[in-house]
Amino acid sequence: MTRTDNDQDIPRLWQLAFGAMPAQVINAAVSLGVPDALAEGPRTSAQVARATGAHEASMRRLLRGMAGLGIVEAQAGDRYALTPMGRPLRSDVPDSLRGMVLLFAGDAMWRSWGDLAETVRTGRNAFERVHGLAYFDYFAERPEEYAVFNSAMGEDTRVAGRALADGYDFSPYKTVVDVGGGNGALLTCLLQAHPGLRGIVFDRPEGVAQAPQALARAGLSDRCDVVAGNAFEGVTAGGDLYVLKSVLHDWDDEHVLTILRNCRAAVPDHGRLLVMEPLMPERAEDLGPAHGIVTTDMDLLVTTGGRVRSEGEFAALFEAAGFRLTGAHRLGDHEYLDAAYHSVVEGAPA
């Protein structure tokens, strides 16, 4: 039998090729509420099955699968306990990743990724072809799934927002407008870290639906307004710093220019624009270990038709929209996201 130069190549390839299976074990566990059922301590498979309304014998097999992944620990007497790695799958912990699992391993995204080959063959994103609707239109018609989407984005933002709060100088600004700000997770991080700031969450009506309650829970209702609108039609005035986190990479250049031009109409001459997204290196050979950037780019290929851009591409788009690029830098390491993932690209009115 032919062997590779590195004895780890085949096990690694095996792990990658069959990675769908562990992902769906985790998705099933979260969908059924297994981590929440184990929140108070070890339980038998029969107890977990009753708590989740599941078939007992099948639940026992799922728990064994979770144990194989290190998410739960199998104990004597058919009992299972949640491990530290499995803890973020609970819905009631501050560092929960439940929404991310339900979104990215859920049916809508899963079916789209299954059509990746056709997307590469045709250049048409799989999500729209599979579901018959563009990505955001699909979620807009499904409030429960949009709530999962907002939760997932909030989980990512909770981590990255703290890195932005620590890694950018907000002292010159009075009011931050978060364009596409969803449930207000980013502004919550920024306003908590900088008591002198005010904020405005701006997003589509379905996008900001959860924002008033989320801001109230954070005690920020008096420092942050919620404005519903469409960034393709116009962006609310009233800020001196406008932030776009994980927004532009969802769209092609034509749509990006529309958003940027609408931002330019709202940003005062002394104001600034911040784009917070991964930055694609100018050359493929410079990617190094930036696996998260590549994965995000592939996900955008499949779902929205957008892409991860380089600093040079942002500079060109900024110039066409009436901004000049004044800086780009990576944020520091932030929890499970390393510094190679989120970058801040700053623009000033030209």
mmCIF file of C-alpha atoms in Angstrom:
data_model
loop_
_atom_site.group_PDB
_atom_site.id
_atom_site.type_symbol
_atom_site.label_atom_id
_atom_site.label_comp_id
_atom_site.label_asym_id
_atom_site.label_seq_id
_atom_site.Cartn_x
_atom_site.Cartn_y
_atom_site.Cartn_z
ATOM 1 C CA MET A 1 0.000 0.000 0.000
ATOM 2 C CA THR A 2 1.283 3.433 -0.872
ATOM 3 C CA ARG A 3 1.927 5.606 2.142
ATOM 4 C CA THR A 4 2.169 9.371 2.256
ATOM 5 C CA ASP A 5 5.350 11.107 3.370
ATOM 6 C CA ASN A 6 3.593 12.135 6.540
ATOM 7 C CA ASP A 7 1.868 9.368 8.482
ATOM 8 C CA GLN A 8 -0.617 11.960 9.766
ATOM 9 C CA ASP A 9 -1.912 12.844 6.314
ATOM 10 C CA ILE A 10 -4.384 9.988 5.956
ATOM 11 C CA PRO A 11 -5.885 10.309 9.471
ATOM 12 C CA ARG A 12 -6.205 14.056 8.897
ATOM 13 C CA LEU A 13 -7.834 13.513 5.497
ATOM 14 C CA TRP A 14 -10.210 10.998 7.060
ATOM 15 C CA GLN A 15 -11.141 13.516 9.734
ATOM 16 C CA LEU A 16 -11.830 16.225 7.145
ATOM 17 C CA ALA A 17 -13.726 14.030 4.691
ATOM 18 C CA PHE A 18 -16.130 12.782 7.328
ATOM 19 C CA GLY A 19 -16.370 15.991 9.327
ATOM 20 C CA ALA A 20 -20.064 16.266 8.469
ATOM 21 C CA MET A 21 -20.863 13.484 10.891
ATOM 22 C CA PRO A 22 -19.454 15.077 14.073
ATOM 23 C CA ALA A 23 -21.039 18.387 13.069
ATOM 24 C CA GLN A 24 -24.451 16.747 12.892
ATOM 25 C CA VAL A 25 -23.960 14.946 16.204
ATOM 26 C CA ILE A 26 -23.395 18.363 17.780
ATOM 27 C CA ASN A 27 -26.304 19.909 15.892
ATOM 28 C CA ALA A 28 -28.674 17.129 16.963
ATOM 29 C CA ALA A 29 -27.569 17.467 20.573
ATOM 30 C CA VAL A 30 -28.151 21.224 20.583
ATOM 31 C CA SER A 31 -31.445 20.992 18.661
ATOM 32 C CA LEU A 32 -32.785 18.474 21.172
ATOM 33 C CA GLY A 33 -31.543 20.453 24.175
ATOM 34 C CA VAL A 34 -29.196 17.756 25.498
ATOM 35 C CA PRO A 35 -26.592 20.195 26.899
ATOM 36 C CA ASP A 36 -29.325 22.051 28.782
ATOM 37 C CA ALA A 37 -30.657 18.742 30.135
ATOM 38 C CA LEU A 38 -27.191 18.048 31.578
ATOM 39 C CA ALA A 39 -26.715 21.537 33.024
ATOM 40 C CA GLU A 40 -27.428 20.464 36.609
ATOM 41 C CA GLY A 41 -25.111 17.466 36.556
ATOM 42 C CA PRO A 42 -24.807 13.857 35.328
ATOM 43 C CA ARG A 43 -27.953 12.065 34.211
ATOM 44 C CA THR A 44 -28.718 8.669 32.726
ATOM 45 C CA SER A 45 -29.578 8.354 29.065
ATOM 46 C CA ALA A 46 -33.164 7.503 30.076
ATOM 47 C CA GLN A 47 -33.409 10.713 32.101
ATOM 48 C CA VAL A 48 -31.993 12.782 29.224
ATOM 49 C CA ALA A 49 -34.401 11.131 26.801
ATOM 50 C CA ARG A 50 -37.371 11.994 29.023
ATOM 51 C CA ALA A 51 -36.156 15.577 29.518
ATOM 52 C CA THR A 52 -35.782 16.130 25.770
ATOM 53 C CA GLY A 53 -38.748 14.087 24.560
ATOM 54 C CA ALA A 54 -36.490 11.720 22.630
ATOM 55 C CA HIS A 55 -36.408 7.994 21.905
ATOM 56 C CA GLU A 56 -34.462 6.380 24.760
ATOM 57 C CA ALA A 57 -32.339 3.875 22.826
ATOM 58 C CA SER A 58 -31.478 6.451 20.174
ATOM 59 C CA MET A 59 -30.578 9.016 22.833
ATOM 60 C CA ARG A 60 -28.184 6.522 24.406
ATOM 61 C CA ARG A 61 -26.442 6.193 21.036
ATOM 62 C CA LEU A 62 -26.329 9.972 20.574
ATOM 63 C CA LEU A 63 -24.785 10.404 24.019
ATOM 64 C CA ARG A 64 -22.154 7.801 23.168
ATOM 65 C CA GLY A 65 -21.404 9.763 20.009
ATOM 66 C CA MET A 66 -21.112 12.968 22.030
ATOM 67 C CA ALA A 67 -18.764 11.189 24.441
ATOM 68 C CA GLY A 68 -16.587 10.169 21.507
ATOM 69 C CA LEU A 69 -16.267 13.840 20.583
ATOM 70 C CA GLY A 70 -15.426 14.902 24.130
ATOM 71 C CA ILE A 71 -18.637 16.890 24.594
ATOM 72 C CA VAL A 72 -19.903 14.662 27.382
ATOM 73 C CA GLU A 73 -18.149 12.195 29.669
ATOM 74 C CA ALA A 74 -19.537 8.671 29.994
ATOM 75 C CA GLN A 75 -19.735 7.533 33.613
ATOM 76 C CA ALA A 76 -20.683 4.317 35.374
ATOM 77 C CA GLY A 77 -24.342 3.374 35.462
ATOM 78 C CA ASP A 78 -25.150 4.739 31.989
ATOM 79 C CA ARG A 79 -24.699 8.291 33.256
ATOM 80 C CA TYR A 80 -23.342 11.191 31.229
ATOM 81 C CA ALA A 81 -21.896 14.521 32.313
ATOM 82 C CA LEU A 82 -21.290 17.645 30.271
ATOM 83 C CA THR A 83 -17.572 18.406 29.842
ATOM 84 C CA PRO A 84 -15.998 21.893 29.830
ATOM 85 C CA MET A 85 -15.841 21.665 26.020
ATOM 86 C CA GLY A 86 -19.569 20.930 25.887
ATOM 87 C CA ARG A 87 -20.553 23.710 28.288
ATOM 88 C CA PRO A 88 -20.792 26.478 25.609
ATOM 89 C CA LEU A 89 -23.502 24.414 23.901
ATOM 90 C CA ARG A 90 -25.887 25.290 26.727
ATOM 91 C CA SER A 91 -28.376 28.083 26.073
ATOM 92 C CA ASP A 92 -27.990 29.705 29.499
ATOM 93 C CA VAL A 93 -24.259 30.478 29.662
ATOM 94 C CA PRO A 94 -22.674 33.833 28.737
ATOM 95 C CA ASP A 95 -20.265 32.226 26.250
ATOM 96 C CA SER A 96 -22.931 30.130 24.509
ATOM 97 C CA LEU A 97 -22.307 28.993 20.926
ATOM 98 C CA ARG A 98 -25.746 27.431 20.585
ATOM 99 C CA GLY A 99 -26.916 29.892 17.946
ATOM 100 C CA MET A 100 -23.813 29.381 15.811
ATOM 101 C CA VAL A 101 -24.359 25.620 15.828
ATOM 102 C CA LEU A 102 -28.053 25.891 14.982
ATOM 103 C CA LEU A 103 -27.353 28.321 12.141
ATOM 104 C CA PHE A 104 -24.315 26.805 10.473
ATOM 105 C CA ALA A 105 -25.200 23.136 10.996
ATOM 106 C CA GLY A 106 -28.937 23.668 10.558
ATOM 107 C CA ASP A 107 -31.013 22.538 7.604
ATOM 108 C CA ALA A 108 -30.961 25.736 5.539
ATOM 109 C CA MET A 109 -27.176 26.100 5.547
ATOM 110 C CA TRP A 110 -26.544 22.350 5.451
ATOM 111 C CA ARG A 111 -28.517 21.827 2.250
ATOM 112 C CA SER A 112 -26.760 24.785 0.647
ATOM 113 C CA TRP A 113 -23.272 23.485 1.448
ATOM 114 C CA GLY A 114 -24.309 20.161 -0.053
ATOM 115 C CA ASP A 115 -24.586 21.955 -3.388
ATOM 116 C CA LEU A 116 -21.104 23.510 -3.298
ATOM 117 C CA ALA A 117 -19.882 21.659 -6.398
ATOM 118 C CA GLU A 118 -22.690 23.143 -8.493
ATOM 119 C CA THR A 119 -21.879 26.615 -7.164
ATOM 120 C CA VAL A 120 -18.255 26.226 -8.231
ATOM 121 C CA ARG A 121 -19.386 24.859 -11.583
ATOM 122 C CA THR A 122 -21.847 27.683 -12.312
ATOM 123 C CA GLY A 123 -20.787 30.612 -10.135
ATOM 124 C CA ARG A 124 -24.336 30.893 -8.746
ATOM 125 C CA ASN A 125 -24.662 30.712 -4.965
ATOM 126 C CA ALA A 126 -26.192 27.508 -3.708
ATOM 127 C CA PHE A 127 -28.494 29.024 -1.094
ATOM 128 C CA GLU A 128 -30.676 30.869 -3.584
ATOM 129 C CA ARG A 129 -30.685 27.933 -5.983
ATOM 130 C CA VAL A 130 -31.658 25.426 -3.274
ATOM 131 C CA HIS A 131 -34.214 27.542 -1.404
ATOM 132 C CA GLY A 132 -35.574 29.730 -4.182
ATOM 133 C CA LEU A 133 -34.877 32.897 -2.175
ATOM 134 C CA ALA A 134 -31.874 35.085 -1.542
ATOM 135 C CA TYR A 135 -30.216 34.493 1.830
ATOM 136 C CA PHE A 136 -31.578 37.464 3.771
ATOM 137 C CA ASP A 137 -35.015 37.285 2.130
ATOM 138 C CA TYR A 138 -35.263 33.672 3.276
ATOM 139 C CA PHE A 139 -34.620 34.589 6.908
ATOM 140 C CA ALA A 140 -36.825 37.678 6.738
ATOM 141 C CA GLU A 141 -39.790 35.421 5.962
ATOM 142 C CA ARG A 142 -39.019 33.091 8.892
ATOM 143 C CA PRO A 143 -38.977 34.997 12.213
ATOM 144 C CA GLU A 144 -37.924 31.977 14.294
ATOM 145 C CA GLU A 145 -34.974 31.240 12.024
ATOM 146 C CA TYR A 146 -34.091 34.941 11.891
ATOM 147 C CA ALA A 147 -33.947 34.902 15.695
ATOM 148 C CA VAL A 148 -31.433 32.033 15.453
ATOM 149 C CA PHE A 149 -29.454 34.024 12.863
ATOM 150 C CA ASN A 150 -29.367 37.089 15.133
ATOM 151 C CA SER A 151 -28.370 34.937 18.082
ATOM 152 C CA ALA A 152 -25.491 33.408 16.112
ATOM 153 C CA MET A 153 -24.256 36.788 14.916
ATOM 154 C CA GLY A 154 -24.529 38.099 18.454
ATOM 155 C CA GLU A 155 -22.385 35.231 19.753
ATOM 156 C CA ASP A 156 -19.628 36.055 17.277
ATOM 157 C CA THR A 157 -19.993 39.778 17.953
ATOM 158 C CA ARG A 158 -19.849 39.326 21.707
ATOM 159 C CA VAL A 159 -16.290 38.031 21.320
ATOM 160 C CA ALA A 160 -15.119 40.318 18.527
ATOM 161 C CA GLY A 161 -16.841 43.367 20.023
ATOM 162 C CA ARG A 162 -14.719 43.229 23.145
ATOM 163 C CA ALA A 163 -11.608 43.068 20.968
ATOM 164 C CA LEU A 164 -12.778 46.127 19.013
ATOM 165 C CA ALA A 165 -13.589 47.995 22.228
ATOM 166 C CA ASP A 166 -10.034 47.400 23.430
ATOM 167 C CA GLY A 167 -8.264 47.743 20.096
ATOM 168 C CA TYR A 168 -9.567 51.041 18.673
ATOM 169 C CA ASP A 169 -9.467 54.594 20.029
ATOM 170 C CA PHE A 170 -13.067 55.723 20.550
ATOM 171 C CA SER A 171 -12.183 58.868 22.500
ATOM 172 C CA PRO A 172 -12.691 61.316 19.568
ATOM 173 C CA TYR A 173 -16.295 60.199 19.010
ATOM 174 C CA LYS A 174 -19.635 60.855 20.635
ATOM 175 C CA THR A 175 -22.118 58.586 18.823
ATOM 176 C CA VAL A 176 -21.455 55.266 17.112
ATOM 177 C CA VAL A 177 -23.908 54.032 14.478
ATOM 178 C CA ASP A 178 -23.807 50.266 13.956
ATOM 179 C CA VAL A 179 -25.059 49.712 10.407
ATOM 180 C CA GLY A 180 -26.530 46.212 10.195
ATOM 181 C CA GLY A 181 -26.293 46.031 13.979
ATOM 182 C CA GLY A 182 -28.976 43.377 14.513
ATOM 183 C CA ASN A 183 -29.743 42.820 18.183
ATOM 184 C CA GLY A 184 -27.234 45.429 19.385
ATOM 185 C CA ALA A 185 -24.541 42.997 20.517
ATOM 186 C CA LEU A 186 -21.660 45.058 19.126
ATOM 187 C CA LEU A 187 -22.854 48.351 20.579
ATOM 188 C CA THR A 188 -23.443 46.648 23.905
ATOM 189 C CA CYS A 189 -19.739 45.775 24.014
ATOM 190 C CA LEU A 190 -18.649 49.250 22.934
ATOM 191 C CA LEU A 191 -20.950 51.222 25.231
ATOM 192 C CA GLN A 192 -20.128 49.089 28.251
ATOM 193 C CA ALA A 193 -16.403 49.593 27.657
ATOM 194 C CA HIS A 194 -16.714 53.342 26.923
ATOM 195 C CA PRO A 195 -19.267 55.024 29.218
ATOM 196 C CA GLY A 196 -19.013 58.348 27.365
ATOM 197 C CA LEU A 197 -20.306 56.928 24.089
ATOM 198 C CA ARG A 198 -23.833 56.867 22.747
ATOM 199 C CA GLY A 199 -25.055 54.466 20.091
ATOM 200 C CA ILE A 200 -27.586 53.868 17.344
ATOM 201 C CA VAL A 201 -28.455 50.379 16.113
ATOM 202 C CA PHE A 202 -29.516 50.531 12.473
ATOM 203 C CA ASP A 203 -30.833 47.506 10.585
ATOM 204 C CA ARG A 204 -33.819 46.113 8.750
ATOM 205 C CA PRO A 205 -36.996 45.914 10.882
ATOM 206 C CA GLU A 206 -36.660 42.160 11.329
ATOM 207 C CA GLY A 207 -32.978 42.637 12.140
ATOM 208 C CA VAL A 208 -33.540 45.049 15.055
ATOM 209 C CA ALA A 209 -36.588 43.246 16.410
ATOM 210 C CA GLN A 210 -34.656 41.887 19.399
ATOM 211 C CA ALA A 211 -32.498 44.979 19.984
ATOM 212 C CA PRO A 212 -34.721 46.976 22.396
ATOM 213 C CA GLN A 213 -35.025 44.054 24.808
ATOM 214 C CA ALA A 214 -31.324 43.169 24.541
ATOM 215 C CA LEU A 215 -30.252 46.751 25.218
ATOM 216 C CA ALA A 216 -32.681 47.016 28.114
ATOM 217 C CA ARG A 217 -31.230 43.866 29.691
ATOM 218 C CA ALA A 218 -27.775 45.428 29.389
ATOM 219 C CA GLY A 219 -29.004 48.650 31.016
ATOM 220 C CA LEU A 220 -28.231 50.688 27.892
ATOM 221 C CA SER A 221 -31.655 51.818 26.705
ATOM 222 C CA ASP A 222 -30.952 55.413 27.691
ATOM 223 C CA ARG A 223 -27.676 55.520 25.720
ATOM 224 C CA CYS A 224 -28.680 53.705 22.549
ATOM 225 C CA ASP A 225 -31.437 54.285 20.015
ATOM 226 C CA VAL A 226 -32.850 51.645 17.671
ATOM 227 C CA VAL A 227 -33.638 52.731 14.116
ATOM 228 C CA ALA A 228 -35.180 50.472 11.477
ATOM 229 C CA GLY A 229 -34.218 51.044 7.862
ATOM 230 C CA ASN A 230 -32.588 49.647 4.763
ATOM 231 C CA ALA A 231 -28.931 50.462 4.111
ATOM 232 C CA PHE A 232 -29.517 50.050 0.377
ATOM 233 C CA GLU A 233 -31.962 52.950 0.515
ATOM 234 C CA GLY A 234 -30.212 55.193 3.033
ATOM 235 C CA VAL A 235 -28.385 55.198 6.362
ATOM 236 C CA THR A 236 -29.561 57.083 9.423
ATOM 237 C CA ALA A 237 -27.780 60.313 10.343
ATOM 238 C CA GLY A 238 -26.726 61.321 13.839
ATOM 239 C CA GLY A 239 -23.372 59.628 14.364
ATOM 240 C CA ASP A 240 -19.746 60.622 13.967
ATOM 241 C CA LEU A 241 -18.448 57.035 13.770
ATOM 242 C CA TYR A 242 -20.161 54.466 11.554
ATOM 243 C CA VAL A 243 -19.368 50.780 11.979
ATOM 244 C CA LEU A 244 -20.059 47.947 9.565
ATOM 245 C CA LYS A 245 -19.241 44.587 11.139
ATOM 246 C CA SER A 246 -19.526 41.477 8.966
ATOM 247 C CA VAL A 247 -21.853 43.308 6.568
ATOM 248 C CA LEU A 248 -19.984 44.148 3.374
ATOM 249 C CA HIS A 249 -18.569 40.695 2.816
ATOM 250 C CA ASP A 250 -22.145 39.448 2.315
ATOM 251 C CA TRP A 251 -22.482 41.359 -0.953
ATOM 252 C CA ASP A 252 -20.975 41.827 -4.407
ATOM 253 C CA ASP A 253 -19.150 45.038 -5.287
ATOM 254 C CA GLU A 254 -22.221 46.771 -6.719
ATOM 255 C CA HIS A 255 -24.210 46.295 -3.517
ATOM 256 C CA VAL A 256 -21.202 47.218 -1.370
ATOM 257 C CA LEU A 257 -20.801 50.496 -3.230
ATOM 258 C CA THR A 258 -24.466 51.314 -2.628
ATOM 259 C CA ILE A 259 -24.055 50.772 1.120
ATOM 260 C CA LEU A 260 -20.803 52.739 1.257
ATOM 261 C CA ARG A 261 -22.230 55.662 -0.693
ATOM 262 C CA ASN A 262 -25.231 55.778 1.618
ATOM 263 C CA CYS A 263 -22.849 55.754 4.568
ATOM 264 C CA ARG A 264 -20.883 58.597 2.978
ATOM 265 C CA ALA A 265 -24.084 60.640 2.783
ATOM 266 C CA ALA A 266 -24.568 60.146 6.535
ATOM 267 C CA VAL A 267 -20.992 60.418 7.819
ATOM 268 C CA PRO A 268 -20.041 64.029 8.675
ATOM 269 C CA ASP A 269 -16.822 65.423 7.222
ATOM 270 C CA HIS A 270 -15.047 65.007 10.560
ATOM 271 C CA GLY A 271 -16.406 61.477 11.044
ATOM 272 C CA ARG A 272 -15.004 58.050 10.291
ATOM 273 C CA LEU A 273 -16.154 54.740 8.863
ATOM 274 C CA LEU A 274 -14.989 51.415 10.338
ATOM 275 C CA VAL A 275 -15.351 48.126 8.494
ATOM 276 C CA MET A 276 -14.763 45.114 10.724
ATOM 277 C CA GLU A 277 -14.241 41.920 8.729
ATOM 278 C CA PRO A 278 -11.614 39.333 7.901
ATOM 279 C CA LEU A 279 -9.033 40.582 5.400
ATOM 280 C CA MET A 280 -7.932 38.275 2.612
ATOM 281 C CA PRO A 281 -4.167 38.455 2.008
ATOM 282 C CA GLU A 282 -3.255 39.931 -1.369
ATOM 283 C CA ARG A 283 -1.496 36.695 -2.355
ATOM 284 C CA ALA A 284 -2.734 33.146 -1.765
ATOM 285 C CA GLU A 285 0.734 32.055 -0.659
ATOM 286 C CA ASP A 286 0.489 34.508 2.256
ATOM 287 C CA LEU A 287 -2.587 32.860 3.752
ATOM 288 C CA GLY A 288 -0.610 30.753 6.192
ATOM 289 C CA PRO A 289 -2.820 29.274 8.907
ATOM 290 C CA ALA A 290 -5.748 31.661 8.261
ATOM 291 C CA HIS A 291 -8.218 28.793 8.010
ATOM 292 C CA GLY A 292 -11.113 30.819 9.385
ATOM 293 C CA ILE A 293 -10.774 33.410 6.619
ATOM 294 C CA VAL A 294 -10.890 30.750 3.908
ATOM 295 C CA THR A 295 -13.845 28.997 5.540
ATOM 296 C CA THR A 296 -15.744 32.283 5.753
ATOM 297 C CA ASP A 297 -15.000 33.015 2.104
ATOM 298 C CA MET A 298 -16.293 29.596 1.070
ATOM 299 C CA ASP A 299 -19.416 30.057 3.174
ATOM 300 C CA LEU A 300 -20.115 33.372 1.440
ATOM 301 C CA LEU A 301 -19.624 31.699 -1.933
ATOM 302 C CA VAL A 302 -22.302 29.166 -1.003
ATOM 303 C CA THR A 303 -24.795 31.402 0.803
ATOM 304 C CA THR A 304 -24.872 35.104 -0.054
ATOM 305 C CA GLY A 305 -22.683 35.404 -3.124
ATOM 306 C CA GLY A 306 -20.335 37.780 -1.289
ATOM 307 C CA ARG A 307 -16.654 37.315 -0.533
ATOM 308 C CA VAL A 308 -13.798 38.169 1.820
ATOM 309 C CA ARG A 309 -11.843 41.118 0.378
ATOM 310 C CA SER A 310 -8.269 42.306 0.595
ATOM 311 C CA GLU A 311 -7.096 45.675 1.875
ATOM 312 C CA GLY A 312 -6.445 46.762 -1.711
ATOM 313 C CA GLU A 313 -9.990 45.888 -2.734
ATOM 314 C CA PHE A 314 -11.378 47.894 0.167
ATOM 315 C CA ALA A 315 -9.205 50.862 -0.775
ATOM 316 C CA ALA A 316 -10.662 50.840 -4.297
ATOM 317 C CA LEU A 317 -14.243 50.536 -3.037
ATOM 318 C CA PHE A 318 -13.707 53.294 -0.474
ATOM 319 C CA GLU A 319 -12.363 55.634 -3.154
ATOM 320 C CA ALA A 320 -15.312 54.939 -5.461
ATOM 321 C CA ALA A 321 -17.730 55.711 -2.603
ATOM 322 C CA GLY A 322 -16.122 58.976 -1.477
ATOM 323 C CA PHE A 323 -13.859 57.721 1.314
ATOM 324 C CA ARG A 324 -10.111 57.351 1.572
ATOM 325 C CA LEU A 325 -8.610 54.409 3.394
ATOM 326 C CA THR A 326 -6.743 55.702 6.439
ATOM 327 C CA GLY A 327 -5.651 52.448 8.013
ATOM 328 C CA ALA A 328 -6.154 48.709 8.363
ATOM 329 C CA HIS A 329 -5.009 46.520 11.229
ATOM 330 C CA ARG A 330 -5.781 43.212 12.835
ATOM 331 C CA LEU A 331 -7.353 43.053 16.246
ATOM 332 C CA GLY A 332 -5.642 41.180 19.044
ATOM 333 C CA ASP A 333 -6.446 37.567 19.831
ATOM 334 C CA HIS A 334 -9.943 37.317 21.242
ATOM 335 C CA GLU A 335 -11.041 34.105 22.910
ATOM 336 C CA TYR A 336 -11.616 31.420 20.272
ATOM 337 C CA LEU A 337 -10.968 33.813 17.351
ATOM 338 C CA ASP A 338 -7.311 34.590 16.682
ATOM 339 C CA ALA A 339 -5.965 37.923 15.505
ATOM 340 C CA ALA A 340 -5.824 36.740 11.897
ATOM 341 C CA TYR A 341 -9.609 36.688 11.705
ATOM 342 C CA HIS A 342 -11.122 40.111 12.403
ATOM 343 C CA SER A 343 -9.485 43.251 11.039
ATOM 344 C CA VAL A 344 -10.498 46.889 11.218
ATOM 345 C CA VAL A 345 -10.419 48.958 8.030
ATOM 346 C CA GLU A 346 -10.851 52.700 8.627
ATOM 347 C CA GLY A 347 -12.019 55.281 6.128
ATOM 348 C CA ALA A 348 -12.330 59.059 6.256
ATOM 349 C CA PRO A 349 -14.501 61.229 4.006
ATOM 350 C CA ALA A 350 -12.435 62.184 0.940
#
